[in-house]
Short mmCIF file of C-alpha atoms in Angstrom, two decimals:
data_model
loop_
_atom_site.label_atom_id
_atom_site.label_comp_id
_atom_site.label_asym_id
_atom_site.label_seq_id
_atom_site.Cartn_x
_atom_site.Cartn_y
_atom_site.Cartn_z
CA MET A 1 151.41 29.66 67.95
CA PRO A 2 154.34 31.47 66.34
CA VAL A 3 154.85 35.09 67.35
CA SER A 4 155.38 37.62 64.58
CA ALA A 5 158.21 40.10 64.75
CA SER A 6 155.77 43.01 65.15
CA SER A 7 153.91 41.24 67.97
CA PHE A 8 157.19 40.51 69.72
CA ALA A 9 158.26 44.15 69.46
CA GLU A 10 154.89 45.29 70.80
CA ALA A 11 155.11 42.91 73.75
CA LYS A 12 158.65 43.99 74.47
CA SER A 13 157.58 47.64 74.37
CA LYS A 14 154.72 47.00 76.81
CA ARG A 15 157.09 45.17 79.13
CA PHE A 16 159.44 48.16 79.37
CA TRP A 17 156.80 50.86 79.74
CA PRO A 18 156.54 50.41 83.55
CA VAL A 19 160.32 50.79 83.84
CA ILE A 20 160.27 54.00 81.81
CA VAL A 21 157.42 55.41 83.90
CA LEU A 22 159.26 54.53 87.14
CA VAL A 23 162.43 56.28 85.93
CA LEU A 24 160.45 59.39 85.05
CA ILE A 25 158.78 59.41 88.48
CA LEU A 26 162.12 59.08 90.26
CA PHE A 27 164.00 61.69 88.27
CA ALA A 28 161.31 64.15 87.24
CA PRO A 29 161.76 66.37 90.34
CA THR A 30 165.44 66.75 89.47
CA ALA A 31 164.96 67.07 85.75
CA PHE A 32 162.14 69.58 85.90
CA GLY A 33 163.01 71.31 89.19
CA VAL A 34 166.37 72.81 88.22
CA ASN A 35 165.02 76.30 87.69
CA ALA A 36 163.09 76.18 90.96
CA VAL A 37 166.18 75.04 92.86
CA VAL A 38 168.36 77.75 91.32
CA SER A 39 165.73 80.39 92.09
CA ALA A 40 165.49 79.19 95.67
CA GLN A 41 169.27 79.40 96.04
CA THR A 42 169.47 82.92 94.69
CA ALA A 43 166.65 84.00 96.99
CA THR A 44 168.21 82.56 100.16
CA PRO A 45 167.39 85.01 102.95
CA VAL A 46 170.30 86.68 104.68
CA LYS A 47 169.12 85.39 108.03
CA SER A 48 170.10 81.84 107.01
CA ILE A 49 173.78 82.83 106.93
CA LYS A 50 175.84 81.25 109.68
CA PHE A 51 179.07 82.43 111.30
CA GLY A 52 181.85 82.66 108.73
CA SER A 53 179.79 80.97 106.05
CA PHE A 54 180.74 83.44 103.34
CA THR A 55 183.52 82.42 100.99
CA PRO A 56 186.36 84.83 101.81
CA PRO A 57 186.33 87.42 99.02
CA PRO A 58 189.46 88.72 97.28
CA THR A 59 191.59 91.01 99.38
CA ASN A 60 190.82 94.67 98.90
CA THR A 61 193.98 96.68 99.42
CA LYS A 62 192.01 99.86 100.00
CA THR A 63 190.77 100.18 103.56
CA PRO A 64 187.82 102.58 103.65
CA LEU A 65 187.29 104.66 106.76
CA PRO A 66 183.98 106.18 107.75
CA SER A 67 183.11 108.62 105.00
CA PRO A 68 179.59 110.02 105.07
CA THR A 69 178.37 110.70 101.55
CA ALA A 70 175.17 110.83 99.57
CA TYR A 71 173.37 113.15 101.95
CA VAL A 72 169.68 113.35 101.21
CA SER A 73 167.53 116.37 101.95
CA ILE A 74 164.05 115.39 103.07
CA PRO A 75 160.95 117.38 103.96
CA PRO A 76 159.89 117.56 107.63
CA LEU A 77 158.08 114.52 108.91
CA SER A 78 154.59 114.57 110.32
CA THR A 79 154.45 115.83 113.88
CA THR A 80 151.84 113.23 114.79
CA PRO A 81 153.63 111.01 117.33
CA GLU A 82 153.67 107.25 117.00
CA PRO A 83 154.36 104.76 119.80
CA ASP A 84 157.92 104.80 121.08
CA PRO A 85 160.18 102.38 119.17
CA LYS A 86 161.10 99.09 120.75
CA LYS A 87 163.85 99.37 123.34
CA ILE A 88 167.25 98.93 121.73
CA TYR A 89 168.94 95.59 122.33
CA PHE A 90 172.51 96.52 123.26
CA PHE A 91 175.54 94.85 121.70
CA SER A 92 179.18 95.65 122.45
CA GLN A 93 181.69 95.44 119.63
CA ARG A 94 184.29 94.55 122.31
CA ASP A 95 182.33 91.62 123.69
CA PRO A 96 184.95 88.91 124.46
CA ARG A 97 182.86 86.42 122.50
CA TRP A 98 183.56 88.19 119.22
CA ARG A 99 185.95 91.13 119.67
CA THR A 100 188.69 89.26 117.75
CA TYR A 101 186.26 87.92 115.16
CA ASN A 102 187.32 88.18 111.53
CA PRO A 103 187.91 85.09 109.38
CA TYR A 104 188.87 87.32 106.46
CA THR A 105 191.68 89.75 105.77
CA VAL A 106 191.56 93.14 107.48
CA GLY A 107 190.76 94.35 110.97
CA GLN A 108 188.77 92.78 113.79
CA LEU A 109 185.29 93.38 115.07
CA GLY A 110 186.48 94.83 118.39
CA PRO A 111 188.43 97.85 117.13
CA CYS A 112 186.71 98.19 113.73
CA GLY A 113 183.09 97.12 114.12
CA CYS A 114 181.15 100.06 115.56
CA GLY A 115 179.12 100.46 112.36
CA GLU A 116 178.28 96.79 111.98
CA THR A 117 177.43 96.56 115.68
CA SER A 118 175.13 99.59 115.50
CA THR A 119 173.28 98.03 112.58
CA ALA A 120 173.11 94.76 114.51
CA MET A 121 171.42 96.58 117.40
CA ILE A 122 168.71 98.00 115.14
CA LEU A 123 168.02 94.79 113.24
CA THR A 124 167.95 92.72 116.42
CA SER A 125 165.67 95.19 118.21
CA VAL A 126 163.13 95.13 115.39
CA LEU A 127 163.42 91.69 113.80
CA ASP A 128 164.71 89.22 116.38
CA ASN A 129 162.01 87.68 118.56
CA SER A 130 164.18 84.80 119.75
CA SER A 131 164.91 84.09 123.39
CA ASN A 132 168.65 84.66 122.91
CA PRO A 133 169.45 87.43 120.39
CA ASP A 134 173.17 87.06 121.19
CA GLN A 135 173.00 83.85 119.16
CA GLY A 136 170.43 85.22 116.74
CA TYR A 137 170.42 86.03 113.05
CA TYR A 138 171.56 89.64 113.41
CA ASN A 139 174.29 89.67 116.04
CA PRO A 140 177.58 91.54 115.38
CA PRO A 141 179.58 88.61 113.91
CA ARG A 142 176.83 87.83 111.43
CA MET A 143 176.57 91.46 110.44
CA TRP A 144 180.36 91.54 110.07
CA ASP A 145 180.01 88.61 107.67
CA TYR A 146 177.26 90.41 105.79
CA TYR A 147 179.30 93.60 105.35
CA GLU A 148 182.43 91.66 104.44
CA ASN A 149 180.57 89.98 101.62
CA LEU A 150 179.51 93.36 100.20
CA TYR A 151 182.49 95.53 101.16
CA PRO A 152 185.54 93.28 101.54
CA GLY A 153 188.79 94.22 103.19
CA ARG A 154 187.81 97.05 105.46
CA CYS A 155 188.23 98.50 108.94
CA GLY A 156 185.53 101.12 109.18
CA THR A 157 182.34 101.65 107.22
CA GLY A 158 180.74 104.35 105.10
CA ILE A 159 177.42 105.66 106.35
CA GLU A 160 175.76 104.83 103.04
CA TRP A 161 176.58 101.17 103.68
CA HIS A 162 174.30 101.19 106.71
CA LYS A 163 171.49 102.79 104.74
CA ASN A 164 171.88 100.17 102.00
CA THR A 165 172.00 97.32 104.51
CA LEU A 166 168.88 98.45 106.35
CA GLU A 167 167.06 98.84 103.05
CA SER A 168 168.03 95.27 102.14
CA PHE A 169 166.12 94.17 105.24
CA ALA A 170 163.04 96.10 104.03
CA PHE A 171 163.56 99.21 106.16
CA ARG A 172 162.87 102.67 104.84
CA ALA A 173 166.12 104.55 105.36
CA SER A 174 167.66 107.91 104.55
CA ILE A 175 170.96 109.68 105.16
CA ASN A 176 170.72 113.14 106.67
CA ALA A 177 173.39 115.78 107.20
CA TYR A 178 173.74 117.27 110.68
CA ASP A 179 173.93 121.06 110.63
CA ARG A 180 176.57 121.91 113.22
CA ASN A 181 175.80 125.61 112.75
CA ASN A 182 172.27 124.89 113.91
CA PRO A 183 172.51 121.92 116.27
CA GLN A 184 169.16 122.62 117.90
CA GLY A 185 167.46 122.55 114.51
CA SER A 186 169.16 119.26 113.63
CA ASN A 187 168.24 117.83 117.03
CA ASN A 188 164.62 118.77 116.40
CA VAL A 189 164.71 116.92 113.07
CA ILE A 190 166.17 113.83 114.76
CA LYS A 191 163.63 114.06 117.58
CA ASN A 192 160.88 114.21 114.98
CA TYR A 193 162.17 111.00 113.46
CA LEU A 194 162.11 109.33 116.88
CA ASN A 195 158.56 110.52 117.53
CA ASN A 196 157.51 108.91 114.26
CA GLY A 197 158.91 105.50 115.13
CA TYR A 198 162.27 105.72 113.37
CA LEU A 199 165.53 104.34 114.73
CA VAL A 200 168.66 106.41 114.20
CA ILE A 201 172.37 105.67 113.76
CA ILE A 202 174.56 108.73 114.39
CA TYR A 203 177.99 109.15 112.83
CA TYR A 204 180.40 111.56 114.50
CA LYS A 205 184.06 112.46 114.37
CA ARG A 206 186.48 112.88 117.23
CA PRO A 207 189.18 115.56 117.02
CA ALA A 208 192.35 114.16 115.41
CA THR A 209 191.08 110.58 115.40
CA TYR A 210 188.66 108.21 113.72
CA GLY A 211 184.91 108.53 113.58
CA HIS A 212 182.38 106.46 115.48
CA TYR A 213 178.83 105.14 115.11
CA VAL A 214 176.25 104.96 117.90
CA VAL A 215 172.53 104.21 118.06
CA LEU A 216 170.36 107.06 119.28
CA SER A 217 168.15 106.57 122.32
CA ASP A 218 166.67 110.02 122.89
CA ILE A 219 167.33 113.75 122.87
CA ILE A 220 166.40 115.56 126.05
CA GLY A 221 166.94 119.29 125.65
CA SER A 222 170.48 119.48 124.29
CA THR A 223 171.50 116.13 125.78
CA ILE A 224 171.85 113.26 123.32
CA LYS A 225 171.47 109.79 124.83
CA VAL A 226 172.88 106.86 122.87
CA TYR A 227 173.68 103.17 122.88
CA ASP A 228 177.45 103.20 122.37
CA PRO A 229 178.82 99.90 120.99
CA TYR A 230 182.33 100.66 122.27
CA TYR A 231 181.18 100.21 125.86
CA LEU A 232 181.77 96.76 127.32
CA PRO A 233 178.97 94.20 127.81
CA GLY A 234 176.85 94.86 130.86
CA ALA A 235 177.29 98.63 130.69
CA SER A 236 174.25 100.61 131.74
CA MET A 237 172.65 102.08 128.64
CA PRO A 238 171.85 104.58 127.30
CA VAL A 239 174.71 107.00 127.97
CA THR A 240 175.29 110.64 127.04
CA ILE A 241 177.15 110.98 123.75
CA GLU A 242 180.84 111.85 124.08
CA SER A 243 181.42 115.51 124.82
CA ILE A 244 184.06 115.64 122.06
CA ALA A 245 181.66 114.26 119.45
CA ILE A 246 181.44 116.32 116.26
CA ILE A 247 178.26 114.95 114.71
CA GLN A 248 178.43 114.68 110.93
CA SER A 249 175.33 112.83 109.81
CA PHE A 250 172.78 110.19 110.71
CA VAL A 251 170.74 107.40 109.19
CA ALA A 252 167.05 107.26 110.07
CA ALA A 253 165.36 103.91 109.44
CA LYS A 254 161.93 102.42 109.98
CA LYS A 255 160.53 98.97 109.22
#
């Protein structure tokens, strides 16, 4: 029986429908998942960053040194004590495994990385539950990468950078001035933070030289005990803060 043109077209259309459906099934995830993929990429957690995985940013000819700014006055905290914070996991900025680390432009972790290493100690102590934090998500080289991405071309860090970084990891953080005319009063404020479960990074100057960051352990009377990242690996911590330290400010942070 002869086949009309319309019947032929209808049969041809039916024959190609399965092919069209198959193509849609194969490519629909790509075609309709673009926004989801882009969103997932922009929301990539920092902890997925590997050593040196940042694209080296443009060279910044200005090399910022520690410069505490943006001091925030806060009311006294509650005097109700909370459990002691987790013991600090100590990192040394001069650890031979990474003291020369810097795939970028300025400085090296060993001489320049006290701030990044102090932040690494806090993040590791609170967030890293792995069996080997030295190879974890928050060790000093990875924090160096993180800071380099945000503040390229530097040897030294501003105290506000540490506040901003801790806040990016969902910590509550504030910058506080240290009153050198009333050190006991400032020590009481810091002690109050510790009693309420906060971790503290102290920034201090040395006479006629650069500043330094350390992580606070405790204040006993007038003695300030710290985890000092400039000590070599294996050093017994905590230690008493340097006698020449002229404390400028501190960051208090709590998850």
